Coordinates of C-alpha atoms in Angstrom, one line a residue:
Chain A
X1 CA -24.0 -1.5 3.7
X2 CA -24.0 -5.3 3.6
X3 CA -23.3 -6.8 0.2
X4 CA -23.2 -10.4 -1.1
X5 CA -21.0 -10.9 -4.2
X6 CA -21.4 -14.1 -6.2
X7 CA -18.4 -14.8 -8.3
X8 CA -16.2 -12.7 -6.1
X9 CA -12.8 -14.3 -6.4
X10 CA -11.7 -13.1 -9.8
X11 CA -12.3 -10.5 -12.5
X12 CA -15.1 -8.0 -12.0
X13 CA -16.5 -9.7 -8.9
X14 CA -13.1 -9.4 -7.1
X15 CA -12.7 -5.8 -8.3
X16 CA -16.1 -4.9 -6.9
X17 CA -15.4 -6.6 -3.7
X18 CA -12.1 -4.6 -3.3
X19 CA -13.9 -1.4 -4.2
X20 CA -16.6 -2.0 -1.6
X21 CA -14.1 -3.1 1.0
X22 CA -12.2 0.1 0.5
X23 CA -15.4 2.0 1.3
X24 CA -15.8 0.0 4.5
X25 CA -18.8 -2.2 3.5
X26 CA -19.4 -5.6 5.1
X27 CA -19.1 -8.3 2.5
X28 CA -20.2 -11.9 2.1
X29 CA -18.3 -13.5 -0.8
X30 CA -19.1 -16.5 -2.8
X31 CA -17.0 -18.2 -5.5
X32 CA -16.3 -21.5 -6.9
X33 CA -12.8 -22.1 -5.4
X34 CA -12.2 -22.4 -1.7
X35 CA -8.6 -21.2 -1.8
X36 CA -9.5 -18.1 -3.7
X37 CA -12.2 -17.2 -1.3
X38 CA -10.0 -17.8 1.7
X39 CA -7.2 -15.6 0.3
X40 CA -9.6 -12.8 -0.7
X41 CA -11.4 -12.9 2.7
X42 CA -8.1 -12.7 4.5
X43 CA -6.8 -9.9 2.2
X44 CA -9.8 -7.6 2.4
X45 CA -10.2 -8.2 6.2
X46 CA -6.6 -7.4 6.9
X47 CA -6.3 -4.4 4.5
X48 CA -9.6 -2.7 5.2
X49 CA -10.6 -3.9 8.6
X50 CA -14.0 -4.8 7.4
X51 CA -16.4 -7.6 8.4
X52 CA -16.0 -10.1 5.6
X53 CA -16.7 -13.8 5.2
X54 CA -17.3 -16.1 2.4
X55 CA -18.2 -19.5 1.1
X56 CA -17.0 -21.5 -1.8
X57 CA -19.0 -23.8 -4.1
X58 CA -16.3 -26.4 -3.3
X59 CA -17.6 -26.6 0.2
X60 CA -21.2 -26.9 -1.1
X61 CA -20.1 -29.6 -3.5
X62 CA -18.2 -31.6 -0.9
X63 CA -20.4 -31.0 2.1
X64 CA -23.7 -31.1 0.4
X65 CA -26.4 -28.4 0.5
X66 CA -29.0 -26.6 -1.6
X67 CA -28.8 -23.7 -3.9
X68 CA -32.4 -22.4 -4.5
X69 CA -33.2 -19.7 -7.0
X70 CA -36.4 -17.7 -7.2
X71 CA -37.4 -17.0 -10.8
X72 CA -40.7 -16.0 -12.3
X73 CA -43.4 -17.2 -14.7
X74 CA -42.9 -13.9 -16.4
X75 CA -39.8 -15.1 -18.1
X76 CA -41.8 -17.7 -20.1
X77 CA -42.3 -15.1 -22.9
X78 CA -41.1 -11.6 -23.3
X79 CA -43.9 -9.1 -22.9
X80 CA -44.0 -5.3 -23.2
X81 CA -45.4 -4.8 -19.7
X82 CA -42.4 -6.1 -17.7
X83 CA -39.4 -6.4 -20.0
X84 CA -36.6 -5.8 -17.6
X85 CA -38.0 -8.0 -14.8
X86 CA -38.7 -10.9 -17.2
X87 CA -35.3 -10.6 -18.8
X88 CA -33.5 -10.6 -15.5
X89 CA -35.4 -13.6 -14.3
X90 CA -34.6 -15.4 -17.6
X91 CA -30.9 -14.7 -17.1
X92 CA -31.1 -15.9 -13.5
X93 CA -32.8 -19.2 -14.7
X94 CA -30.0 -19.7 -17.2
X95 CA -27.4 -19.1 -14.5
X96 CA -29.1 -21.7 -12.3
X97 CA -29.3 -24.2 -15.2
X98 CA -25.5 -23.7 -15.5
X99 CA -25.1 -24.1 -11.7
X100 CA -27.1 -27.3 -11.8
X101 CA -24.9 -28.7 -14.5
X102 CA -21.7 -27.6 -12.6
X103 CA -22.9 -29.3 -9.5
X104 CA -24.1 -32.5 -11.2
X105 CA -22.5 -35.5 -9.4
X106 CA -21.9 -33.5 -6.3
X107 CA -23.9 -33.6 -3.0
X108 CA -25.3 -30.1 -3.7
X109 CA -28.8 -29.8 -5.2
X110 CA -29.7 -26.9 -7.4
X111 CA -33.3 -25.9 -7.6
X112 CA -35.0 -23.1 -9.4
X113 CA -38.6 -22.0 -9.0
X114 CA -40.6 -20.2 -11.6
X115 CA -42.9 -18.4 -9.2
X116 CA -46.4 -17.2 -9.9
X117 CA -48.1 -14.5 -8.0
X118 CA -47.1 -14.3 -4.3
X119 CA -48.8 -12.2 -1.7
X120 CA -46.1 -9.6 -1.2
X121 CA -45.7 -5.8 -1.6
X122 CA -45.3 -6.5 -5.3
X123 CA -48.8 -7.7 -5.7
X124 CA -50.4 -5.8 -2.8
X125 CA -53.7 -4.2 -3.8
X126 CA -53.5 -5.4 -7.4
X127 CA -56.4 -7.1 -9.2
X128 CA -54.8 -10.3 -10.3
X129 CA -56.1 -12.8 -13.0
X130 CA -55.0 -15.8 -10.9
X131 CA -54.8 -16.5 -7.2
X132 CA -51.6 -15.5 -5.4
X133 CA -49.7 -17.9 -3.1
X134 CA -49.0 -16.9 0.5
X135 CA -45.3 -16.6 1.2
X136 CA -45.6 -19.3 3.9
X137 CA -47.2 -21.7 1.4
X138 CA -44.3 -21.1 -1.0
X139 CA -41.8 -21.6 1.8
X140 CA -43.4 -24.9 2.8
X141 CA -43.2 -26.2 -0.7
X142 CA -39.6 -25.1 -1.1
X143 CA -38.4 -26.5 2.2
X144 CA -40.2 -29.8 1.5
X145 CA -38.3 -30.1 -1.8
X146 CA -34.8 -29.5 -0.4
X147 CA -32.5 -32.2 -1.2
X148 CA -34.3 -33.2 -4.4
X149 CA -32.9 -33.0 -7.8
X150 CA -35.7 -30.9 -9.2
X151 CA -34.2 -28.6 -11.8
X152 CA -36.6 -25.7 -12.7
X153 CA -40.2 -26.1 -11.7
X154 CA -43.4 -24.0 -11.4
X155 CA -44.8 -22.9 -8.1
X156 CA -47.7 -23.4 -7.9
X157 CA -47.4 -26.2 -10.4
X158 CA -50.5 -25.1 -12.4
X159 CA -48.7 -22.1 -13.8
X160 CA -47.1 -24.6 -16.2
X161 CA -50.4 -24.8 -18.1
X162 CA -50.9 -21.0 -18.2
X163 CA -47.3 -20.2 -19.4
X164 CA -47.5 -23.0 -22.0
X165 CA -50.6 -21.4 -23.5
X166 CA -48.9 -17.9 -23.5
X167 CA -45.7 -19.3 -25.0
X168 CA -47.5 -21.0 -27.9
X169 CA -50.0 -18.2 -28.7
X170 CA -49.5 -17.3 -32.4
X171 CA -47.9 -13.9 -32.9
X172 CA -50.9 -12.2 -34.6
X173 CA -52.9 -12.9 -31.5
X174 CA -50.1 -12.3 -28.9
X175 CA -49.2 -8.9 -30.3
X176 CA -52.8 -7.6 -29.7
X177 CA -52.8 -8.7 -26.0
X178 CA -51.9 -6.1 -23.4
X179 CA -50.6 -8.5 -20.8
Chain B
X1 CA -1.7 -15.4 -25.8
X2 CA 1.5 -14.1 -27.4
X3 CA 3.3 -11.2 -25.8
X4 CA 6.6 -9.5 -26.7
X5 CA 8.8 -9.4 -23.6
X6 CA 12.0 -7.4 -23.1
X7 CA 14.6 -7.5 -20.3
X8 CA 14.9 -4.2 -18.4
X9 CA 18.2 -3.6 -20.2
X10 CA 16.5 -4.1 -23.5
X11 CA 19.2 -6.5 -24.4
X12 CA 16.9 -9.6 -24.8
X13 CA 13.6 -9.5 -26.6
X14 CA 11.4 -12.4 -27.4
X15 CA 7.8 -13.1 -28.4
X16 CA 6.5 -15.6 -25.9
X17 CA 3.4 -17.4 -24.8
X18 CA 1.9 -15.7 -21.8
X19 CA -0.8 -16.9 -19.3
X20 CA -2.1 -15.1 -16.3
X21 CA -4.1 -17.3 -14.0
X22 CA -6.4 -15.7 -11.5
X23 CA -7.6 -18.7 -9.6
X24 CA -5.8 -21.4 -7.6
X25 CA -7.5 -24.2 -9.5
X26 CA -5.9 -22.8 -12.7
X27 CA -2.5 -23.0 -11.1
X28 CA -3.1 -26.4 -9.7
X29 CA -4.3 -27.8 -13.0
X30 CA -1.1 -27.0 -14.8
X31 CA 0.4 -30.1 -16.4
X32 CA 4.0 -30.8 -17.1
X33 CA 4.6 -30.2 -20.8
X34 CA 5.9 -27.1 -22.4
X35 CA 8.5 -25.2 -20.5
X36 CA 7.2 -22.6 -18.0
X37 CA 8.6 -19.7 -16.0
X38 CA 7.0 -17.5 -13.4
X39 CA 6.7 -13.8 -14.1
X40 CA 6.1 -11.0 -11.5
X41 CA 6.5 -7.4 -12.6
X42 CA 8.9 -8.5 -15.4
X43 CA 11.4 -5.8 -14.6
X44 CA 14.6 -7.9 -14.1
X45 CA 17.6 -6.5 -15.9
X46 CA 18.0 -9.9 -17.5
X47 CA 15.5 -12.2 -19.2
X48 CA 14.7 -14.2 -16.1
X49 CA 10.9 -14.3 -16.6
X50 CA 10.6 -15.3 -20.2
X51 CA 12.4 -17.2 -23.0
X52 CA 11.9 -18.5 -26.5
X53 CA 9.4 -21.3 -26.5
X54 CA 8.7 -20.8 -22.8
X55 CA 5.3 -19.9 -21.4
X56 CA 5.5 -17.1 -18.9
X57 CA 3.1 -17.4 -16.1
X58 CA 2.1 -14.0 -14.8
X59 CA 1.5 -14.0 -11.1
X60 CA 0.1 -10.5 -10.8
X61 CA -3.4 -11.7 -9.8
X62 CA -2.0 -13.5 -6.8
X63 CA -1.3 -10.3 -4.9
X64 CA -3.2 -10.7 -1.7
X65 CA -2.2 -10.3 1.9
X66 CA -2.9 -13.6 3.6
X67 CA -1.9 -12.9 7.2
X68 CA -0.2 -10.3 9.4
X69 CA 1.2 -10.8 12.8
X70 CA 2.3 -7.4 14.1
X71 CA 3.4 -8.8 17.5
X72 CA 5.7 -11.4 16.0
X73 CA 6.5 -9.1 13.1
X74 CA 5.8 -11.2 10.0
X75 CA 3.5 -10.9 7.0
X76 CA 2.3 -13.6 4.7
X77 CA 1.5 -12.5 1.1
X78 CA 1.0 -14.0 -2.3
X79 CA 4.0 -13.7 -4.6
X80 CA 2.5 -11.3 -7.1
X81 CA 2.1 -8.5 -4.6
X82 CA 4.3 -5.5 -5.2
X83 CA 6.7 -3.8 -2.8
X84 CA 4.8 -0.6 -3.2
X85 CA 1.5 -2.1 -2.1
X86 CA 3.1 -3.7 1.0
X87 CA 4.8 -0.4 1.8
X88 CA 1.5 1.4 1.7
X89 CA -0.1 -1.2 3.9
X90 CA 2.7 -1.5 6.5
X91 CA 3.9 2.0 7.0
X92 CA 0.7 3.0 8.8
X93 CA 1.2 0.1 11.1
X94 CA 4.8 1.1 12.0
X95 CA 6.4 -1.8 10.1
X96 CA 8.4 -2.4 6.9
X97 CA 10.1 -5.0 4.8
X98 CA 13.8 -5.0 6.0
X99 CA 15.2 -5.3 2.4
X100 CA 13.8 -3.6 -0.6
X101 CA 15.2 -3.1 -4.1
X102 CA 14.8 0.2 -5.9
X103 CA 11.3 0.2 -7.5
X104 CA 7.9 -0.3 -6.0
X105 CA 6.5 -2.3 -8.9
X106 CA 8.9 -5.2 -8.1
X107 CA 7.0 -8.2 -6.7
X108 CA 7.7 -10.4 -3.7
X109 CA 8.1 -13.5 -6.0
X110 CA 10.8 -11.6 -7.9
X111 CA 12.6 -10.6 -4.7
X112 CA 12.7 -14.2 -3.6
X113 CA 13.7 -15.6 -7.0
X114 CA 16.4 -13.0 -7.4
X115 CA 17.4 -12.9 -3.7
X116 CA 17.7 -9.2 -4.2
X117 CA 19.3 -6.5 -2.0
X118 CA 18.6 -2.9 -1.0
X119 CA 20.7 0.0 0.1
X120 CA 21.2 -1.5 3.5
X121 CA 22.8 -4.8 2.5
X122 CA 25.7 -4.3 4.9
X123 CA 23.1 -4.4 7.7
X124 CA 20.1 -6.5 6.6
X125 CA 21.8 -8.8 4.1
X126 CA 19.8 -10.3 1.2
X127 CA 16.0 -10.5 0.9
X128 CA 16.1 -14.2 1.3
X129 CA 17.5 -14.0 4.8
X130 CA 14.1 -12.6 5.9
X131 CA 11.9 -15.2 4.2
X132 CA 10.6 -17.6 6.9
X133 CA 8.6 -19.9 4.7
X134 CA 7.1 -20.1 1.2
X135 CA 4.7 -22.1 -0.9
X136 CA 5.9 -23.4 -4.2
X137 CA 3.9 -25.0 -7.0
X138 CA 5.5 -27.4 -9.5
X139 CA 3.2 -29.5 -11.8
X140 CA 5.2 -32.6 -11.1
X141 CA 5.4 -32.2 -7.3
X142 CA 2.2 -30.3 -6.5
X143 CA 2.0 -27.5 -3.9
X144 CA 4.9 -27.6 -1.5
X145 CA 5.5 -25.9 1.8
X146 CA 9.1 -24.9 2.2
X147 CA 10.9 -23.5 5.2
X148 CA 14.2 -24.0 7.1
X149 CA 12.3 -26.9 8.9
X150 CA 10.4 -28.4 5.9
X151 CA 11.8 -29.3 2.5
X152 CA 14.9 -27.5 3.6
X153 CA 17.0 -28.2 0.5
X154 CA 14.3 -26.9 -1.8
X155 CA 13.7 -23.8 0.3
X156 CA 17.4 -23.1 0.0
X157 CA 17.4 -23.7 -3.7
X158 CA 14.3 -21.6 -4.3
X159 CA 15.7 -18.5 -2.6
X160 CA 17.9 -17.0 -5.3
X161 CA 16.9 -19.8 -7.6
X162 CA 15.7 -17.6 -10.5
X163 CA 12.2 -19.1 -10.4
X164 CA 13.6 -22.4 -11.8
X165 CA 12.2 -24.6 -9.0
X166 CA 8.6 -23.7 -9.8
X167 CA 6.1 -21.0 -9.2
X168 CA 6.5 -19.1 -6.0
X169 CA 2.9 -18.8 -4.8
X170 CA 3.2 -17.1 -1.4
X171 CA 5.7 -16.4 1.3
X172 CA 5.9 -15.5 5.0
X173 CA 8.4 -12.7 5.5
X174 CA 9.9 -11.2 8.7
X175 CA 9.3 -7.5 9.2
X176 CA 11.2 -4.8 10.8
X177 CA 10.0 -1.8 12.8
X178 CA 9.5 1.2 10.6
X179 CA 12.5 3.4 11.5
X180 CA 10.7 6.6 10.5
X181 CA 8.5 8.0 7.8
X182 CA 11.4 10.1 6.5
X183 CA 15.1 9.9 6.5
X184 CA 17.8 12.5 7.1
X185 CA 19.9 12.3 3.9
X186 CA 23.3 13.7 3.3
X187 CA 25.3 13.8 0.0
X188 CA 29.0 13.5 0.8
X189 CA 31.2 14.5 -2.2
X190 CA 34.1 12.2 -3.1
X191 CA 36.9 13.1 -5.5
X192 CA 37.7 9.6 -7.0
X193 CA 37.1 5.9 -6.7
X194 CA 39.6 5.3 -3.9
X195 CA 38.0 8.0 -1.8
X196 CA 34.5 6.6 -2.6
X197 CA 35.4 3.1 -1.4
X198 CA 37.0 4.4 1.8
X199 CA 34.3 6.9 2.6
X200 CA 31.5 4.4 2.0
X201 CA 33.2 2.0 4.4
X202 CA 33.5 4.8 7.0
X203 CA 29.9 6.0 6.6
X204 CA 28.2 2.6 6.8
X205 CA 29.0 2.4 10.5
X206 CA 26.9 5.4 11.3
X207 CA 24.1 5.3 8.7
X208 CA 21.1 3.0 8.0
X209 CA 21.6 3.2 4.2
X210 CA 24.5 4.2 2.1
X211 CA 25.4 4.1 -1.5
X212 CA 27.5 6.1 -3.9
X213 CA 26.7 7.7 -7.2
X214 CA 29.9 8.1 -9.2
X215 CA 30.9 9.6 -12.6
X216 CA 33.1 7.4 -14.7
X217 CA 32.2 9.4 -17.8
X218 CA 34.3 12.3 -16.5
X219 CA 37.7 11.8 -18.3
X220 CA 39.7 14.1 -16.1
X221 CA 38.4 13.0 -12.7
X222 CA 36.9 9.5 -13.2
X223 CA 35.1 8.4 -10.1
X224 CA 34.0 11.8 -8.9
X225 CA 30.6 11.9 -7.3
X226 CA 28.9 11.7 -3.9
X227 CA 27.8 9.2 -1.3
X228 CA 24.1 9.2 -0.3
X229 CA 24.0 8.5 3.4
X230 CA 20.7 8.2 5.2
X231 CA 19.6 7.8 8.8
X232 CA 16.2 7.5 10.4
X233 CA 14.5 10.7 11.3
X234 CA 12.2 9.9 14.3
X235 CA 10.8 13.4 14.3
X236 CA 9.1 12.9 10.9
X237 CA 5.4 12.6 10.6
X238 CA 4.2 9.1 9.8
X239 CA 1.7 10.3 7.1
X240 CA 2.5 8.2 4.1
X241 CA 0.1 8.0 1.1
X242 CA -0.1 6.0 -2.1
X243 CA 3.0 5.4 -4.0
X244 CA 2.7 6.3 -7.7
X245 CA 5.3 5.2 -10.1
X246 CA 5.5 4.8 -13.9
X247 CA 6.1 1.5 -15.6
X248 CA 9.7 0.7 -16.0
X249 CA 9.2 -1.0 -19.4
X250 CA 7.1 0.6 -22.0
X251 CA 6.7 0.3 -25.7
X252 CA 8.1 3.9 -26.1
X253 CA 11.0 4.3 -28.5
X254 CA 13.2 7.3 -28.0
X255 CA 16.4 7.8 -29.9
X256 CA 19.7 7.0 -28.1
X257 CA 20.3 9.9 -25.8
X258 CA 23.4 8.5 -24.0
X259 CA 26.6 8.5 -26.0
X260 CA 30.2 9.4 -25.6
X261 CA 29.5 13.1 -26.2
X262 CA 26.4 13.6 -24.2
X263 CA 27.1 11.4 -21.1
X264 CA 30.0 13.5 -19.7
X265 CA 27.7 16.6 -19.9
X266 CA 24.6 14.8 -18.5
X267 CA 26.6 13.2 -15.7
X268 CA 28.3 16.5 -14.8
X269 CA 24.9 18.2 -14.5
X270 CA 23.5 15.4 -12.4
X271 CA 26.6 15.4 -10.1
X272 CA 26.4 19.2 -9.7
X273 CA 22.8 19.0 -8.8
X274 CA 23.5 16.1 -6.4
X275 CA 26.2 18.0 -4.6
X276 CA 24.7 21.5 -4.5
X277 CA 23.1 20.7 -1.1
X278 CA 25.2 18.3 0.9
X279 CA 24.0 18.8 4.4
X280 CA 21.3 16.6 5.9
X281 CA 17.8 17.1 4.6
X282 CA 14.6 15.3 5.2
X283 CA 13.6 12.9 2.4
X284 CA 10.4 10.8 2.5
X285 CA 11.3 7.1 3.2
X286 CA 9.8 5.9 -0.1
X287 CA 12.0 8.4 -2.1
X288 CA 15.1 6.9 -0.6
X289 CA 13.9 3.3 -0.8
X290 CA 12.8 3.6 -4.4
X291 CA 15.2 6.0 -6.1
X292 CA 14.2 4.6 -9.6
X293 CA 10.8 6.2 -9.2
X294 CA 10.6 9.2 -11.5
X295 CA 13.7 8.0 -13.4
X296 CA 11.9 5.3 -15.3
X297 CA 12.7 6.8 -18.7
X298 CA 16.4 6.5 -17.9
X299 CA 16.3 2.9 -19.2
X300 CA 15.0 4.1 -22.6
X301 CA 17.8 6.6 -23.1
X302 CA 20.2 4.0 -24.4
X303 CA 18.0 3.5 -27.5
X304 CA 17.0 0.3 -29.1
X305 CA 20.2 -1.7 -28.5
X306 CA 19.7 -1.1 -24.8
X307 CA 22.5 -1.4 -22.2
X308 CA 24.4 -3.8 -20.0
X309 CA 24.4 -3.4 -16.3
X310 CA 27.4 -5.1 -14.8
X311 CA 27.3 -5.4 -11.0
X312 CA 30.5 -6.8 -9.4
X313 CA 30.9 -8.0 -5.8
X314 CA 34.5 -6.8 -5.1
X315 CA 35.9 -8.6 -2.0
X316 CA 37.3 -6.2 0.6
X317 CA 40.8 -7.5 0.1
X318 CA 40.7 -6.9 -3.7
X319 CA 39.6 -3.3 -3.7
X320 CA 43.1 -1.9 -3.9
X321 CA 43.9 -4.0 -6.9
X322 CA 40.5 -3.5 -8.5
X323 CA 40.4 0.3 -8.6
X324 CA 43.4 1.0 -10.9
X325 CA 42.5 -1.9 -13.2
X326 CA 39.0 -0.8 -13.8
X327 CA 40.1 2.8 -14.3
X328 CA 42.7 1.7 -16.8
X329 CA 40.2 -0.4 -18.7
X330 CA 37.7 2.5 -19.0
X331 CA 40.5 4.7 -20.2
X332 CA 41.7 2.1 -22.7
X333 CA 38.4 1.5 -24.3
X334 CA 37.1 5.0 -24.1
X335 CA 33.5 3.8 -23.4
X336 CA 31.3 6.3 -21.7
X337 CA 29.8 4.8 -18.5
X338 CA 26.4 6.1 -17.9
X339 CA 25.9 5.1 -14.3
X340 CA 28.4 4.0 -11.6
X341 CA 27.2 3.1 -8.1
X342 CA 28.8 1.5 -5.1
X343 CA 27.2 -0.2 -2.1
X344 CA 28.6 -1.9 1.0
X345 CA 28.0 -5.6 1.4
X346 CA 28.3 -8.4 4.0
X347 CA 27.7 -12.1 3.8
X348 CA 29.1 -15.4 2.6
X349 CA 29.0 -16.9 -0.9
X350 CA 26.4 -19.6 -1.3
X351 CA 25.1 -21.3 -4.4
X352 CA 24.4 -18.4 -6.9
X353 CA 23.7 -15.7 -4.4
X354 CA 25.2 -12.3 -5.0
X355 CA 26.7 -11.7 -1.7
X356 CA 30.0 -11.5 0.3
X357 CA 32.0 -9.2 2.5
X358 CA 33.1 -6.3 0.3
X359 CA 31.6 -3.8 -2.1
X360 CA 29.0 -4.0 -4.9
X361 CA 30.3 -2.0 -7.8
X362 CA 27.9 -1.3 -10.6
X363 CA 28.2 0.2 -14.1
X364 CA 25.6 0.8 -16.8
X365 CA 27.0 1.0 -20.3
X366 CA 25.4 1.2 -23.8
X367 CA 25.2 -2.2 -25.5
X368 CA 27.7 -1.9 -28.4
X369 CA 30.7 -3.9 -29.6
X370 CA 33.3 -1.6 -27.8
X371 CA 31.5 -2.0 -24.5
X372 CA 31.2 -5.7 -24.9
X373 CA 34.9 -6.0 -25.5
X374 CA 35.6 -3.9 -22.4
X375 CA 33.3 -6.0 -20.2
X376 CA 34.8 -9.2 -21.5
X377 CA 38.2 -7.9 -20.2
X378 CA 36.6 -6.9 -17.0
X379 CA 35.3 -10.5 -16.6
X380 CA 38.9 -11.7 -16.6
X381 CA 40.0 -9.1 -14.1
X382 CA 37.0 -10.1 -11.8
X383 CA 37.9 -13.8 -12.1
X384 CA 41.5 -13.0 -11.2
X385 CA 40.6 -10.9 -8.2
X386 CA 37.9 -13.2 -6.9
X387 CA 35.0 -10.8 -7.7
X388 CA 31.6 -12.1 -8.7
X389 CA 29.2 -10.7 -11.3
X390 CA 25.5 -10.4 -10.3
X391 CA 23.6 -12.9 -12.4
X392 CA 20.3 -11.0 -12.2
X393 CA 21.9 -7.9 -13.7
X394 CA 24.2 -8.9 -16.6
X395 CA 22.6 -10.1 -19.8
X396 CA 25.9 -11.1 -21.4
X397 CA 27.4 -13.1 -18.6
X398 CA 28.6 -16.5 -19.9
X399 CA 28.3 -19.9 -18.2
X400 CA 32.1 -20.2 -18.2
X401 CA 32.6 -16.9 -16.3
X402 CA 29.7 -17.7 -13.9
X403 CA 31.2 -21.0 -13.1
X404 CA 34.6 -19.4 -12.4
X405 CA 33.1 -16.7 -10.2
X406 CA 30.5 -18.8 -8.2
X407 CA 31.8 -21.8 -6.3
X408 CA 28.2 -22.9 -5.9
X409 CA 27.5 -23.0 -9.6
X410 CA 27.9 -26.8 -10.0
X411 CA 26.0 -27.5 -6.7
X412 CA 23.1 -25.3 -7.9
X413 CA 22.9 -27.2 -11.2
X414 CA 23.1 -30.6 -9.5
X415 CA 20.4 -29.8 -7.0
X416 CA 18.1 -28.3 -9.7
X417 CA 18.6 -31.3 -11.9
X418 CA 17.6 -33.6 -9.0
X419 CA 14.4 -31.7 -8.3
X420 CA 13.4 -30.9 -11.9
X421 CA 15.1 -33.4 -14.2
X422 CA 12.8 -32.5 -17.1
X423 CA 13.8 -28.8 -16.8
X424 CA 10.1 -27.8 -16.8
X425 CA 11.0 -24.3 -15.5
X426 CA 13.3 -22.6 -17.9
X427 CA 14.1 -19.1 -18.9
X428 CA 16.3 -17.3 -21.3
X429 CA 18.6 -16.7 -18.3
X430 CA 18.8 -20.3 -17.3
X431 CA 19.6 -21.4 -20.9
X432 CA 22.3 -18.8 -21.4
X433 CA 24.0 -19.8 -18.2
X434 CA 23.5 -23.5 -18.9
X435 CA 21.9 -24.1 -15.5
X436 CA 20.1 -27.1 -16.8
X437 CA 22.9 -29.1 -18.4
X438 CA 23.4 -32.5 -16.8

């Protein structure tokens, strides 16, 4: 199994990395400190003879680059139909907000997309209220934006309007909707 | 955070500030201010890794293997890695650390700072002789690379420098081929101290490791015991698993088990068991390397006041004079000595290193006024005979005695003052021995 661990150099992340390495998994480790990552990559590679490599945020800060997160419009307001998914995406968005703050002033750009419907296995065969974006269209937009200090944006942009309406729906109405 | 730390001999106890960084940037961002001292496993007999008003920096998270070159026989590790973990890693690859003290929880940083020895000192010398290079961090000087070619003086001062030059972060250490996965071990009985010294000198020529366990609590035949003599057993299987050992220091409180009445009986039983089977028998290598494993509660048996371990390097030419004087002293004070061991040594005195051509004679004795009086008299005998007391073992050693016994005492202080004039790295040990005074 190939595993990417973000926050791998200390605490729980490091413990998980060691545990997976002991089981022979290939690892790609990401952490904020280059020295920690170098040391851990060396240690796990030597001790467990696994395929392991890593990258530090220091390198991204110094050398420039892009961190792009894929969120969802579903995190705009908690709904009964997809609670876990929406909560996870909300958490991810907060993490990327923190990353953007951390990277401010560096050459690394942090972008986060609140994605609407995309034509993937997740939406395949479903009757959707709004049109779904082709993955290639999404990729075009994301690649075009690389290097820009965007923060969190909607893709397609018009989801901004829909989520704003949902967010501000009064509770007596919202609770009756099965969305 | 606050932690209560005790020396292994339970002699010194302090509540201290403790920090345990787990990232390099946390180490590198340390600023000179409050006194600091590095801490590995924290199992030194003396208070070398803590002190009142000193922040101990736990290095346990820096415990990774950074590089291994099996062909050139060296390993590079972070300082917080333990001997046990290295042993588990290296044995399967047919390699080992040439010098190892007696418990697998001891860290590499501790081995370097204490410049420790094993049961083969007469062959492999001190741990520091196998350190090829190291990295040291000091908030005033930053991260420094030290080796016999680079920052030579500081390299020399850091090995056996009690952690007073800064935080030892990592080290490259020369390895030896693993002699075998098990050793052939004999217990050779000896009737008294004179015979023990003579037999040890004889056996070291034909064995890889030798040390003596002797009984000074036996009033009628003080010094009876046996010599443990071990040689490699190439026929043994190389299957070596995980080493499990209990913590040497726990919060457990048991009543004092060792006293003048019980020790002669306990030691007699131990000696009888040790000499029941004298002929060579196969013992796993880790059991002979780390004899303190399984005996961790021994250190609790002296009760709350703890004990004093006095380890004396007796020069070869002083042995004949030393034996009757130490025996007379034990007889005069009537103190029951719990443990007496003897090892063979080689080397030349340097700075505060515990080394020299001769024998390392060790006694453990309960910490009470009678014992302290006896040890004070023994200090004088040692000074007269040119014997030196191990600084990393003896919690009551005074600066005056250390200065008389170590010709490098003033040089060590001077060099330390030059490098760290603000005494940023300080411990209870360094204060007691006045290693910072200008």
